[in-house]
MMTF fields as JSON, N, C-alpha, C and O atoms, coordinates in Angstrom:
{
  "mmtfVersion": "1.0.0",
  "mmtfProducer": "UNKNOWN",
  "numBonds": 711,
  "numAtoms": 712,
  "numGroups": 178,
  "numChains": 1,
  "numModels": 1,
  "chainsPerModel": [1],
  "groupsPerChain": [178],
  "chainIdList": ["A"],
  "bondAtomList": [4, 2, 8, 6, 12, 10, 16, 14, 20, 18, 24, 22, 28, 26, 32, 30, 36, 34, 40, 38, 44, 42, 48, 46, 52, 50, 56, 54, 60, 58, 64, 62, 68, 66, 72, 70, 76, 74, 80, 78, 84, 82, 88, 86, 92, 90, 96, 94, 100, 98, 104, 102, 108, 106, 112, 110, 116, 114, 120, 118, 124, 122, 128, 126, 132, 130, 136, 134, 140, 138, 144, 142, 148, 146, 152, 150, 156, 154, 160, 158, 164, 162, 168, 166, 172, 170, 176, 174, 180, 178, 184, 182, 188, 186, 192, 190, 196, 194, 200, 198, 204, 202, 208, 206, 212, 210, 216, 214, 220, 218, 224, 222, 228, 226, 232, 230, 236, 234, 240, 238, 244, 242, 248, 246, 252, 250, 256, 254, 260, 258, 264, 262, 268, 266, 272, 270, 276, 274, 280, 278, 284, 282, 288, 286, 292, 290, 296, 294, 300, 298, 304, 302, 308, 306, 312, 310, 316, 314, 320, 318, 324, 322, 328, 326, 332, 330, 336, 334, 340, 338, 344, 342, 348, 346, 352, 350, 356, 354, 360, 358, 364, 362, 368, 366, 372, 370, 376, 374, 380, 378, 384, 382, 388, 386, 392, 390, 396, 394, 400, 398, 404, 402, 408, 406, 412, 410, 416, 414, 420, 418, 424, 422, 428, 426, 432, 430, 436, 434, 440, 438, 444, 442, 448, 446, 452, 450, 456, 454, 460, 458, 464, 462, 468, 466, 472, 470, 476, 474, 480, 478, 484, 482, 488, 486, 492, 490, 496, 494, 500, 498, 504, 502, 508, 506, 512, 510, 516, 514, 520, 518, 524, 522, 528, 526, 532, 530, 536, 534, 540, 538, 544, 542, 548, 546, 552, 550, 556, 554, 560, 558, 564, 562, 568, 566, 572, 570, 576, 574, 580, 578, 584, 582, 588, 586, 592, 590, 596, 594, 600, 598, 604, 602, 608, 606, 612, 610, 616, 614, 620, 618, 624, 622, 628, 626, 632, 630, 636, 634, 640, 638, 644, 642, 648, 646, 652, 650, 656, 654, 660, 658, 664, 662, 668, 666, 672, 670, 676, 674, 680, 678, 684, 682, 688, 686, 692, 690, 696, 694, 700, 698, 704, 702, 708, 706],
  "bondOrderList": [1, 1, 1, 1, 1, 1, 1, 1, 1, 1, 1, 1, 1, 1, 1, 1, 1, 1, 1, 1, 1, 1, 1, 1, 1, 1, 1, 1, 1, 1, 1, 1, 1, 1, 1, 1, 1, 1, 1, 1, 1, 1, 1, 1, 1, 1, 1, 1, 1, 1, 1, 1, 1, 1, 1, 1, 1, 1, 1, 1, 1, 1, 1, 1, 1, 1, 1, 1, 1, 1, 1, 1, 1, 1, 1, 1, 1, 1, 1, 1, 1, 1, 1, 1, 1, 1, 1, 1, 1, 1, 1, 1, 1, 1, 1, 1, 1, 1, 1, 1, 1, 1, 1, 1, 1, 1, 1, 1, 1, 1, 1, 1, 1, 1, 1, 1, 1, 1, 1, 1, 1, 1, 1, 1, 1, 1, 1, 1, 1, 1, 1, 1, 1, 1, 1, 1, 1, 1, 1, 1, 1, 1, 1, 1, 1, 1, 1, 1, 1, 1, 1, 1, 1, 1, 1, 1, 1, 1, 1, 1, 1, 1, 1, 1, 1, 1, 1, 1, 1, 1, 1, 1, 1, 1, 1, 1, 1],
  "groupList": [{"groupName": "UNK", "atomNameList": ["N", "CA", "C", "O"], "elementList": ["N", "C", "C", "O"], "formalChargeList": [0, 0, 0, 0], "bondAtomList": [1, 0, 2, 1, 3, 2], "bondOrderList": [1, 1, 2], "singleLetterCode": "X", "chemCompType": "L-PEPTIDE LINKING"}],
  "groupTypeList": [0, 0, 0, 0, 0, 0, 0, 0, 0, 0, 0, 0, 0, 0, 0, 0, 0, 0, 0, 0, 0, 0, 0, 0, 0, 0, 0, 0, 0, 0, 0, 0, 0, 0, 0, 0, 0, 0, 0, 0, 0, 0, 0, 0, 0, 0, 0, 0, 0, 0, 0, 0, 0, 0, 0, 0, 0, 0, 0, 0, 0, 0, 0, 0, 0, 0, 0, 0, 0, 0, 0, 0, 0, 0, 0, 0, 0, 0, 0, 0, 0, 0, 0, 0, 0, 0, 0, 0, 0, 0, 0, 0, 0, 0, 0, 0, 0, 0, 0, 0, 0, 0, 0, 0, 0, 0, 0, 0, 0, 0, 0, 0, 0, 0, 0, 0, 0, 0, 0, 0, 0, 0, 0, 0, 0, 0, 0, 0, 0, 0, 0, 0, 0, 0, 0, 0, 0, 0, 0, 0, 0, 0, 0, 0, 0, 0, 0, 0, 0, 0, 0, 0, 0, 0, 0, 0, 0, 0, 0, 0, 0, 0, 0, 0, 0, 0, 0, 0, 0, 0, 0, 0, 0, 0, 0, 0, 0, 0],
  "groupIdList": [1, 2, 3, 4, 5, 6, 7, 8, 9, 10, 11, 12, 13, 14, 15, 16, 17, 18, 19, 20, 21, 22, 23, 24, 25, 26, 27, 28, 29, 30, 31, 32, 33, 34, 35, 36, 37, 38, 39, 40, 41, 42, 43, 44, 45, 46, 47, 48, 49, 50, 51, 52, 53, 54, 55, 56, 57, 58, 59, 60, 61, 62, 63, 64, 65, 66, 67, 68, 69, 70, 71, 72, 73, 74, 75, 76, 77, 78, 79, 80, 81, 82, 83, 84, 85, 86, 87, 88, 89, 90, 91, 92, 93, 94, 95, 96, 97, 98, 99, 100, 101, 102, 103, 104, 105, 106, 107, 108, 109, 110, 111, 112, 113, 114, 115, 116, 117, 118, 119, 120, 121, 122, 123, 124, 125, 126, 127, 128, 129, 130, 131, 132, 133, 134, 135, 136, 137, 138, 139, 140, 141, 142, 143, 144, 145, 146, 147, 148, 149, 150, 151, 152, 153, 154, 155, 156, 157, 158, 159, 160, 161, 162, 163, 164, 165, 166, 167, 168, 169, 170, 171, 172, 173, 174, 175, 176, 177, 178],
  "secStructList": [7, 7, 7, 7, 7, 7, 7, 1, 1, 7, 7, 5, 7, 7, 1, 1, 7, 3, 3, 3, 7, 7, 7, 1, 6, 6, 2, 2, 2, 2, 2, 2, 2, 6, 6, 1, 2, 2, 2, 2, 6, 6, 1, 1, 1, 7, 7, 1, 1, 7, 7, 6, 6, 2, 2, 2, 2, 2, 2, 2, 2, 2, 1, 1, 1, 1, 7, 1, 3, 3, 3, 3, 3, 3, 3, 7, 6, 6, 6, 6, 7, 7, 1, 7, 5, 3, 3, 3, 3, 3, 3, 7, 7, 6, 6, 1, 7, 7, 3, 3, 7, 7, 3, 3, 7, 1, 6, 6, 6, 6, 1, 1, 7, 1, 6, 6, 6, 6, 6, 6, 6, 6, 6, 6, 7, 6, 6, 7, 7, 1, 3, 3, 7, 7, 7, 7, 5, 1, 1, 7, 6, 2, 2, 2, 2, 2, 2, 2, 2, 6, 6, 7, 7, 7, 7, 7, 7, 3, 3, 3, 3, 3, 6, 6, 6, 6, 3, 3, 3, 3, 3, 7, 7, 7, 7, 3, 3, 7],
  "xCoordList": [-90.02, -89.134, -89.631, -89.657, -89.972, -91.09, -90.346, -90.283, -89.514, -89.173, -89.313, -88.843, -90.249, -91.309, -90.056, -88.908, -91.478, -91.011, -90.124, -90.134, -89.633, -88.284, -89.304, -89.6, -90.429, -90.673, -89.916, -88.728, -90.287, -89.391, -90.003, -91.097, -90.006, -90.21, -88.873, -88.546, -88.328, -86.826, -87.749, -88.759, -86.427, -87.079, -86.308, -85.284, -87.194, -86.643, -86.527, -87.422, -85.53, -84.828, -85.676, -85.007, -86.124, -85.749, -84.489, -84.053, -84.559, -83.518, -84.727, -84.293, -85.761, -86.516, -87.19, -87.453, -87.447, -88.391, -88.363, -88.409, -88.24, -87.991, -89.485, -90.487, -89.168, -91.177, -90.056, -89.069, -90.456, -89.629, -91.91, -92.978, -91.388, -92.514, -92.396, -91.328, -94.089, -94.802, -94.325, -94.201, -94.016, -94.023, -94.417, -94.393, -95.214, -96.016, -96.17, -97.28, -94.248, -94.527, -94.96, -94.315, -95.936, -96.723, -97.84, -98.522, -98.298, -99.744, -100.385, -101.268, -99.849, -100.078, -100.223, -100.949, -98.88, -98.967, -101.013, -101.805, -100.862, -101.713, -102.562, -103.508, -102.965, -104.133, -104.092, -104.853, -103.839, -103.868, -104.847, -106.003, -103.097, -104.015, -104.988, -105.696, -104.883, -106.436, -107.462, -108.39, -107.79, -108.658, -109.707, -110.791, -108.902, -108.81, -109.835, -109.402, -110.98, -111.658, -111.671, -112.166, -110.752, -110.678, -109.195, -109.241, -108.299, -107.77, -108.981, -108.722, -109.741, -109.945, -111.55, -111.777, -112.015, -112.827, -112.833, -113.668, -111.476, -110.063, -110.098, -109.353, -110.706, -110.017, -111.446, -112.448, -111.337, -111.602, -112.178, -113.347, -110.909, -110.996, -110.667, -110.411, -110.581, -110.395, -111.6, -111.803, -112.632, -113.435, -113.949, -113.875, -114.568, -114.548, -116.114, -116.977, -116.031, -114.807, -113.673, -114.305, -112.414, -111.89, -112.725, -113.118, -113.405, -113.603, -112.269, -111.568, -112.162, -111.183, -110.893, -111.614, -109.049, -108.712, -107.927, -107.046, -108.411, -108.237, -107.215, -106.584, -106.93, -104.985, -104.64, -103.955, -104.733, -104.118, -103.92, -102.892, -105.861, -105.808, -104.614, -104.022, -104.702, -104.198, -102.925, -102.615, -101.945, -100.543, -100.269, -99.098, -100.933, -101.1, -100.949, -100.181, -102.151, -101.793, -100.632, -99.935, -100.327, -99.314, -98.178, -97.696, -98.419, -96.57, -96.142, -94.983, -97.677, -97.634, -96.987, -96.78, -96.7, -95.775, -96.576, -96.032, -98.491, -99.042, -99.573, -100.346, -99.252, -100.13, -100.252, -99.649, -101.472, -101.29, -101.738, -102.408, -100.733, -100.495, -99.181, -99.192, -97.881, -96.899, -97.191, -97.63, -97.128, -97.21, -96.331, -95.752, -95.361, -94.922, -94.875, -95.341, -94.367, -94.437, -93.404, -92.327, -94.354, -93.476, -92.829, -93.595, -91.189, -90.656, -89.876, -89.346, -89.771, -89.672, -88.693, -88.764, -87.503, -87.062, -85.214, -84.243, -85.209, -83.672, -83.539, -82.464, -84.911, -85.202, -85.606, -85.624, -85.898, -85.426, -86.972, -87.396, -88.291, -89.378, -89.997, -89.242, -91.045, -92.286, -91.227, -90.489, -91.715, -91.608, -92.389, -92.149, -93.599, -94.571, -95.358, -95.83, -95.252, -96.683, -97.113, -98.254, -97.317, -98.237, -98.37, -98.477, -98.39, -98.39, -98.942, -99.882, -97.793, -97.915, -98.002, -97.763, -98.348, -99.352, -99.147, -99.357, -98.896, -99.059, -99.478, -98.709, -101.524, -101.846, -101.823, -102.235, -101.498, -100.575, -102.37, -103.277, -102.276, -103.469, -102.834, -101.755, -103.964, -103.499, -102.34, -102.307, -101.843, -101.082, -100.112, -99.406, -99.753, -98.289, -99.042, -99.226, -99.7, -100.189, -100.192, -99.267, -100.846, -100.672, -101.079, -100.231, -102.448, -103.387, -102.193, -101.779, -102.142, -101.478, -102.276, -103.447, -101.99, -103.061, -101.948, -101.111, -102.454, -101.784, -102.846, -103.697, -102.081, -102.741, -101.024, -99.981, -101.295, -100.722, -101.383, -102.313, -100.536, -101.21, -101.361, -100.349, -102.251, -103.71, -101.906, -101.842, -100.818, -100.052, -99.483, -99.791, -98.76, -98.673, -98.921, -98.484, -100.306, -100.356, -99.999, -99.844, -99.899, -99.33, -98.051, -97.595, -97.507, -96.121, -95.19, -94.008, -95.363, -94.771, -94.439, -93.765, -94.757, -95.374, -95.282, -94.486, -96.677, -97.383, -96.459, -96.508, -96.019, -96.027, -94.408, -93.816, -93.944, -92.086, -92.48, -91.852, -93.966, -93.661, -94.522, -94.727, -94.895, -95.707, -94.22, -93.336, -94.185, -92.396, -91.386, -90.783, -91.481, -90.581, -90.619, -89.974, -91.956, -92.269, -92.864, -93.039, -92.969, -92.861, -91.418, -91.236, -90.546, -89.358, -88.349, -87.558, -88.262, -88.456, -88.502, -87.717, -90.358, -91.159, -91.168, -91.307, -90.964, -90.738, -91.234, -90.689, -92.212, -93.787, -92.359, -91.919, -91.771, -90.894, -92.751, -93.068, -93.821, -94.745, -95.193, -95.292, -95.486, -95.71, -96.669, -96.258, -97.612, -98.652, -99.108, -98.809, -99.337, -99.432, -100.5, -100.471, -102.075, -103.305, -103.185, -102.326, -104.768, -104.635, -105.946, -106.153, -106.605, -108.252, -107.936, -106.873, -109.379, -108.886, -110.285, -111.079, -110.567, -112.72, -112.715, -112.136, -113.29, -112.96, -113.653, -114.204, -113.284, -113.814, -112.683, -112.824, -111.175, -110.337, -109.442, -108.268, -109.72, -108.02, -106.663, -105.784, -106.527, -105.606, -104.34, -103.177, -105.238, -104.543, -104.349, -103.276, -105.291, -105.47, -104.142, -103.716, -103.556, -102.816, -101.68, -100.73, -101.31, -100.213, -100.434, -99.456, -101.073, -100.504, -100.411, -99.883, -101.519, -100.873, -99.446, -98.891, -99.39, -97.624, -96.801, -95.924, -97.086, -96.035, -95.922, -95.091, -97.071, -96.843, -98.029, -97.999, -99.291, -100.304, -101.332, -101.908, -101.521, -103.093, -104.2, -104.595, -104.831, -106.432, -107.1, -106.425, -107.896, -108.644, -110.152, -111.054, -110.416, -112.016, -112.766, -112.425, -113.515, -115.494, -115.592, -116.294, -114.878, -116.156, -116.39, -116.386, -116.491, -116.807, -116.66, -116.906, -116.127, -115.599, -116.735, -117.412, -116.668, -117.403, -116.468, -115.597, -116.764, -115.867, -116.455, -117.632, -115.626, -116.733, -116.865, -117.428, -116.31, -116.014, -117.243, -117.727, -117.628, -118.717, -120.086, -121.029, -120.28, -121.059, -121.438, -122.487, -120.466, -121.72, -120.393, -119.199, -120.774, -120.427, -120.118, -120.88, -118.693, -117.917, -117.583, -116.836, -118.279, -117.285, -116.052, -115.308, -115.571, -114.026, -113.323, -114.083, -111.865, -111.348, -110.204, -109.606, -110.237, -108.973, -107.819, -108.142, -106.34, -105.326, -104.413, -104.095, -103.364, -103.066, -101.235, -100.83, -100.226, -98.673, -98.653, -98.974, -98.219, -97.641, -96.015, -95.644, -95.316, -93.974, -92.925, -91.76],
  "yCoordList": [132.02, 132.024, 132.93, 134.16, 132.118, 133.773, 132.878, 131.675, 134.763, 134.151, 134.433, 135.548, 133.567, 134.037, 134.951, 134.911, 135.71, 136.838, 136.104, 134.9, 136.854, 136.751, 137.083, 138.258, 136.304, 135.964, 136.876, 136.893, 137.75, 138.961, 137.749, 138.2, 136.258, 135.376, 134.569, 133.641, 134.764, 133.559, 131.914, 131.562, 131.27, 129.918, 128.946, 128.966, 128.528, 128.614, 126.769, 126.083, 126.27, 124.853, 123.697, 122.97, 123.31, 122.221, 120.618, 120.477, 119.69, 118.865, 117.657, 116.728, 117.913, 117.047, 117.274, 116.424, 118.7, 119.719, 121.16, 121.9, 121.348, 123.319, 124.004, 123.756, 124.705, 125.446, 126.851, 127.463, 126.97, 128.274, 128.767, 128.26, 129.98, 130.009, 129.881, 129.668, 129.901, 129.132, 128.851, 130.033, 128.444, 128.998, 128.446, 127.287, 128.529, 128.025, 127.026, 126.517, 125.993, 124.843, 123.979, 122.958, 124.468, 123.718, 123.918, 122.92, 124.448, 124.413, 122.59, 121.927, 122.332, 120.423, 119.43, 118.437, 120.13, 118.934, 119.264, 118.489, 121.387, 121.768, 121.237, 121.068, 120.791, 120.687, 119.732, 119.918, 118.167, 117.116, 117.202, 117.09, 117.549, 117.997, 117.776, 116.895, 119.658, 120.438, 120.086, 120.567, 119.396, 118.429, 118.065, 118.603, 116.797, 115.841, 116.329, 117.177, 115.768, 115.969, 116.101, 116.906, 114.764, 115.168, 116.43, 117.138, 116.263, 118.086, 119.546, 120.478, 119.845, 120.536, 120.437, 121.624, 119.966, 120.01, 120.317, 120.386, 120.486, 120.215, 122.14, 122.812, 122.755, 124.535, 125.175, 124.539, 126.669, 127.508, 127.196, 126.894, 127.358, 127.79, 127.62, 128.511, 125.965, 125.44, 124.59, 123.625, 125.022, 124.279, 122.974, 123.24, 121.375, 120.61, 119.954, 119.215, 120.558, 120.236, 121.387, 122.441, 121.615, 123.247, 123.0, 121.857, 124.621, 124.305, 125.544, 126.25, 125.587, 125.133, 127.04, 127.898, 126.642, 127.77, 128.632, 129.476, 128.211, 128.153, 128.127, 128.86, 126.734, 127.076, 127.396, 126.525, 128.311, 129.527, 130.753, 131.402, 131.326, 131.995, 132.351, 133.355, 131.175, 130.656, 131.245, 132.343, 130.337, 130.822, 132.314, 132.694, 132.897, 133.789, 135.068, 135.995, 134.948, 135.922, 135.625, 136.406, 134.124, 133.867, 135.442, 136.575, 134.141, 135.633, 137.244, 137.645, 138.284, 139.369, 139.212, 138.604, 141.058, 141.705, 142.448, 143.292, 142.644, 143.563, 142.205, 142.137, 141.041, 140.142, 140.724, 141.784, 139.87, 139.659, 138.869, 139.002, 137.33, 136.443, 135.408, 134.941, 135.097, 134.388, 133.402, 132.856, 132.73, 131.055, 130.472, 131.432, 129.507, 129.071, 126.348, 125.361, 126.513, 125.019, 124.434, 124.889, 122.606, 122.779, 121.226, 120.267, 120.968, 120.873, 119.687, 120.165, 118.649, 117.254, 116.885, 115.659, 117.533, 116.902, 117.239, 117.443, 117.225, 117.612, 115.841, 115.245, 115.279, 114.008, 113.527, 112.37, 113.399, 112.325, 112.228, 111.419, 113.041, 113.647, 114.386, 114.635, 114.578, 115.479, 117.213, 117.727, 117.367, 118.958, 120.262, 121.277, 118.884, 119.538, 118.725, 119.123, 118.262, 117.436, 118.418, 118.049, 119.42, 120.497, 121.869, 122.009, 122.635, 124.278, 124.863, 124.532, 125.893, 126.882, 128.278, 128.278, 129.16, 129.932, 131.305, 131.092, 132.023, 133.825, 134.09, 134.315, 134.76, 135.468, 136.957, 136.845, 138.151, 139.843, 140.409, 141.174, 140.04, 140.62, 142.448, 142.924, 143.036, 143.602, 143.587, 142.456, 144.237, 145.234, 144.376, 144.214, 143.559, 142.56, 141.876, 141.721, 141.269, 139.535, 138.568, 138.96, 137.649, 136.947, 135.616, 134.935, 134.831, 134.214, 132.584, 132.553, 132.199, 130.144, 129.484, 129.194, 129.306, 128.719, 127.271, 127.686, 125.509, 124.58, 123.715, 123.59, 122.875, 121.386, 120.642, 121.209, 119.318, 118.51, 117.342, 116.662, 117.291, 116.245, 114.905, 114.604, 113.839, 112.685, 110.681, 109.795, 111.109, 110.735, 111.243, 110.588, 112.27, 111.965, 113.16, 113.985, 111.978, 112.889, 111.748, 110.541, 112.765, 111.725, 111.251, 110.202, 112.121, 111.303, 112.847, 112.52, 114.037, 115.112, 115.944, 116.886, 115.882, 116.803, 117.946, 118.742, 117.987, 119.74, 119.926, 121.107, 119.397, 120.227, 120.335, 120.665, 119.933, 119.916, 122.072, 123.125, 121.655, 122.929, 124.001, 124.742, 124.091, 124.935, 125.296, 126.04, 124.707, 124.566, 125.59, 126.392, 125.03, 125.575, 126.609, 126.753, 127.132, 128.359, 129.936, 131.144, 129.078, 130.009, 130.046, 130.575, 129.578, 129.695, 130.487, 131.152, 130.487, 131.993, 133.24, 134.048, 133.174, 134.227, 135.661, 136.743, 135.229, 135.506, 136.967, 137.834, 137.198, 138.186, 139.288, 140.323, 138.544, 139.385, 139.495, 140.437, 138.8, 138.763, 139.092, 137.902, 139.684, 139.294, 137.942, 137.032, 137.829, 137.179, 135.886, 136.303, 135.378, 134.325, 133.655, 132.957, 133.928, 132.724, 131.68, 131.469, 130.827, 129.537, 128.795, 128.306, 128.815, 127.811, 126.394, 125.949, 125.491, 124.535, 124.556, 125.104, 123.72, 122.515, 121.498, 120.412, 121.895, 120.67, 119.407, 118.973, 119.074, 117.502, 117.653, 117.36, 118.2, 117.667, 117.587, 117.621, 117.459, 117.28, 117.233, 117.753, 116.468, 116.278, 117.572, 117.744, 118.222, 120.446, 120.519, 120.6, 120.497, 120.762, 120.126, 120.946, 118.855, 118.367, 118.978, 119.095, 119.534, 120.047, 121.536, 122.216, 121.768, 123.467, 123.802, 124.704, 122.165, 122.794, 121.64, 121.52, 121.099, 120.924, 121.257, 120.995, 122.57, 123.678, 124.826, 125.732, 124.631, 125.596, 126.744, 127.951, 125.762, 127.605, 127.236, 126.149, 128.219, 128.285, 127.999, 128.826, 127.141, 127.59, 128.863, 129.337, 129.615, 130.83, 130.552, 131.238, 129.035, 129.902, 129.176, 129.269, 128.731, 128.203, 129.055, 130.014, 129.099, 130.161, 129.302, 128.087, 129.486, 128.994, 129.609, 130.815, 128.892, 129.368, 128.626, 127.608, 129.424, 129.151, 128.3, 128.84, 126.599, 125.605, 125.975, 125.791, 126.446, 126.14, 125.855, 126.294, 124.236, 123.149, 122.28, 121.277, 123.087, 122.126, 123.072, 122.312, 124.004, 125.338, 125.249, 124.739, 125.816, 124.955, 126.015, 125.716, 126.819, 127.153, 125.787, 125.022, 125.877, 124.744, 125.335, 126.31, 124.594, 124.72, 125.039, 124.082, 125.959, 125.406, 125.669, 126.04, 125.334, 126.276, 127.233, 127.438, 127.544, 128.441, 128.795, 129.214, 128.623, 129.189, 129.904, 129.9, 130.937, 131.629, 131.28, 130.288, 132.591, 131.926, 133.73, 134.801, 133.351, 135.042, 134.233, 133.102, 135.416, 135.678, 135.941, 136.182],
  "zCoordList": [155.08, 156.852, 158.087, 158.135, 158.953, 159.558, 160.694, 160.951, 161.558, 163.035, 163.827, 164.053, 165.273, 165.908, 167.378, 167.821, 167.559, 168.426, 170.006, 170.258, 170.623, 171.404, 172.271, 172.055, 173.728, 174.777, 175.527, 175.204, 176.561, 178.035, 178.62, 178.959, 179.023, 180.23, 180.648, 179.908, 181.421, 181.073, 181.617, 182.226, 180.809, 180.843, 182.838, 183.521, 182.85, 184.528, 184.576, 184.083, 185.116, 185.302, 185.572, 184.838, 185.785, 187.542, 186.212, 185.07, 187.964, 187.19, 186.112, 185.43, 186.202, 185.429, 184.104, 183.254, 184.07, 183.02, 183.236, 184.219, 181.521, 182.024, 181.767, 181.096, 182.419, 182.398, 180.955, 181.361, 179.802, 178.361, 178.325, 178.668, 177.689, 176.985, 176.444, 175.87, 175.895, 174.219, 173.183, 172.863, 172.524, 170.887, 170.182, 170.594, 168.379, 167.534, 167.753, 167.911, 167.884, 166.844, 168.882, 169.12, 170.02, 171.154, 170.4, 170.634, 169.812, 169.964, 169.333, 169.878, 168.498, 168.481, 169.357, 169.367, 170.586, 171.69, 173.008, 173.545, 172.848, 173.717, 172.89, 173.659, 171.728, 171.365, 171.191, 170.242, 171.145, 171.798, 173.411, 173.82, 174.027, 176.053, 176.461, 176.949, 175.921, 176.016, 175.604, 176.255, 174.735, 173.435, 174.821, 175.05, 175.794, 175.982, 177.463, 178.243, 177.641, 178.892, 180.014, 180.803, 180.098, 181.088, 181.874, 182.88, 181.067, 181.418, 180.847, 181.608, 180.174, 179.648, 181.461, 181.697, 181.994, 183.088, 184.512, 185.414, 184.352, 185.71, 185.233, 185.946, 184.388, 184.258, 184.567, 184.895, 184.384, 184.208, 182.687, 182.449, 181.504, 180.354, 179.319, 178.508, 179.054, 178.381, 178.198, 178.934, 176.961, 176.25, 175.822, 174.622, 175.84, 175.216, 174.339, 174.812, 172.947, 172.398, 172.013, 171.941, 171.764, 171.073, 170.323, 170.091, 169.498, 168.52, 167.662, 168.387, 166.414, 164.915, 166.189, 166.698, 166.066, 166.265, 167.934, 168.102, 168.435, 170.315, 170.757, 171.518, 169.978, 170.323, 169.427, 168.889, 168.845, 168.445, 168.481, 168.287, 168.966, 169.602, 171.118, 171.512, 171.507, 173.098, 172.844, 173.306, 171.903, 171.719, 171.32, 171.343, 171.077, 170.248, 171.083, 170.826, 172.557, 173.661, 174.219, 174.867, 173.903, 175.379, 174.163, 174.179, 173.315, 173.002, 172.769, 172.665, 172.698, 172.893, 174.256, 175.306, 172.751, 174.744, 175.189, 175.9, 175.065, 176.643, 176.971, 177.927, 176.276, 177.637, 178.85, 179.018, 180.532, 181.2, 182.208, 183.232, 181.157, 181.83, 181.265, 180.126, 182.426, 181.572, 181.465, 182.477, 180.385, 180.059, 180.142, 180.65, 180.124, 180.259, 179.832, 180.401, 179.09, 178.653, 179.492, 179.877, 179.809, 180.65, 180.25, 180.335, 179.747, 178.041, 178.989, 179.992, 178.872, 179.378, 178.148, 178.064, 176.806, 176.343, 177.015, 176.286, 177.655, 178.494, 179.507, 179.581, 180.193, 180.269, 178.82, 179.239, 177.675, 176.766, 176.831, 176.005, 177.855, 177.398, 175.852, 174.912, 175.835, 174.534, 174.99, 175.83, 174.064, 173.873, 175.496, 176.149, 175.243, 175.905, 177.631, 178.696, 177.382, 178.308, 179.262, 178.983, 180.222, 180.402, 180.035, 178.817, 180.513, 180.661, 182.362, 183.085, 182.503, 184.387, 183.203, 181.996, 183.92, 184.133, 185.654, 186.848, 185.297, 186.403, 185.95, 185.016, 185.295, 185.379, 186.123, 187.278, 185.82, 186.539, 187.634, 187.305, 188.202, 189.744, 189.809, 189.454, 190.373, 190.913, 192.657, 193.142, 193.152, 194.387, 194.221, 195.217, 192.957, 193.693, 193.789, 194.996, 193.226, 193.375, 191.824, 191.113, 191.293, 190.426, 190.596, 191.173, 190.172, 190.307, 189.258, 188.099, 189.686, 189.564, 188.239, 188.486, 187.376, 187.234, 185.719, 184.917, 185.865, 184.948, 185.413, 186.292, 183.776, 183.684, 183.334, 183.008, 183.551, 183.062, 182.609, 183.042, 181.47, 180.683, 181.098, 181.731, 181.03, 181.723, 182.076, 182.928, 180.604, 180.585, 182.083, 183.079, 182.181, 183.335, 185.127, 185.929, 184.522, 186.397, 187.277, 187.094, 188.573, 189.662, 189.57, 190.025, 188.936, 188.529, 189.276, 189.383, 189.681, 190.653, 189.868, 190.286, 188.645, 187.547, 187.446, 186.95, 188.254, 188.611, 190.386, 190.731, 191.001, 192.04, 192.354, 193.381, 191.086, 191.089, 189.951, 190.061, 188.903, 188.638, 188.702, 187.741, 189.485, 190.648, 191.595, 191.171, 192.729, 193.413, 193.27, 193.984, 191.34, 191.499, 189.779, 188.74, 190.531, 189.495, 190.826, 190.668, 191.898, 193.402, 193.997, 195.093, 193.4, 194.169, 193.464, 194.133, 191.573, 191.293, 190.862, 190.367, 191.378, 191.002, 190.617, 191.187, 189.435, 187.85, 187.88, 187.198, 188.637, 188.142, 189.033, 188.534, 190.737, 192.322, 192.189, 191.463, 192.689, 193.245, 194.848, 195.147, 195.916, 197.105, 197.226, 197.946, 196.714, 197.209, 195.924, 194.805, 195.913, 194.701, 195.157, 196.171, 194.02, 194.529, 193.492, 192.636, 193.948, 193.063, 193.531, 194.641, 192.67, 192.389, 192.162, 191.728, 192.637, 192.572, 192.483, 193.247, 191.191, 192.036, 192.809, 192.788, 193.352, 194.048, 194.619, 195.63, 193.332, 192.673, 191.857, 190.67, 192.394, 191.804, 192.767, 192.398, 194.247, 195.473, 195.254, 195.942, 194.088, 193.735, 193.51, 193.875, 192.785, 192.742, 193.883, 194.481, 194.23, 196.168, 197.231, 198.044, 197.244, 197.557, 196.799, 197.573, 195.277, 195.04, 195.642, 195.953, 195.714, 196.629, 197.925, 198.574, 198.289, 199.666, 200.447, 201.54, 199.286, 198.937, 199.147, 199.97, 197.687, 197.624, 198.677, 198.62, 199.854, 200.742, 200.455, 200.693, 199.736, 199.449, 200.315, 200.35, 201.013, 201.798, 202.322, 203.145, 202.146, 202.191, 202.399, 203.313, 202.157, 202.375, 202.103, 202.582, 200.95, 201.77, 199.89, 198.711, 200.416, 199.083, 198.197, 198.518, 196.551, 196.541, 194.938, 195.138, 194.165, 192.753, 191.91, 191.949, 190.661, 189.454, 188.006, 188.15, 186.767, 185.98, 185.02, 184.339, 185.008, 183.811, 182.417, 182.105, 181.723, 180.276, 179.819, 178.816, 180.128, 179.37, 179.765, 179.24, 180.998, 182.084, 181.38, 181.16, 181.13, 181.24, 182.487, 182.879, 183.245, 184.639, 185.94, 185.926, 186.615, 188.077, 189.113, 189.704, 189.031, 189.757, 191.16, 191.238, 192.586, 193.298, 193.356, 193.142, 193.552, 193.575, 195.814, 196.708, 196.008, 197.189, 196.612, 195.555, 197.494, 196.621, 197.652, 198.763, 197.281, 198.195, 198.117, 196.928, 199.0, 198.791, 199.153, 199.758, 198.489, 199.17, 199.596, 199.081, 200.519, 200.348, 200.261, 200.577, 199.679, 198.866, 199.949, 199.634]
}
């Protein structure tokens, strides 16, 4: 029997789901949802199609003690749902800042899950950041609405490379002072 490492990362509760550290048993659902082209195309880092071993490598990095990004599963079991309906993360930046990243399974789009996850993570502020940033592709206005709903302010336009699209894609960048 292989025991999983205990991740020094808090479980953060909402009324609908919990944000909890990833575990190896999440790999199947992550692969199922992240393998959906609609999800991959709205992220910078998820390739499409998924190469073999990419999700295992992602989960291994998320569970490493020396990681530079804390990743939480949106776990809906408390509300009778699946163990994973999305993922949210905080990537450590310099000067006490972090970057928020998230995706939600398409089945749960337009249900308030993303807004609740971002709002809850910002309120918990587990890395005790002074500022959080986030960027969204300009062809994803729903994700931009999540950020503005959660009090993020528009900073400007930029572009980021999308692995799934194999192209630079225009983005909107947001920040929130904490």
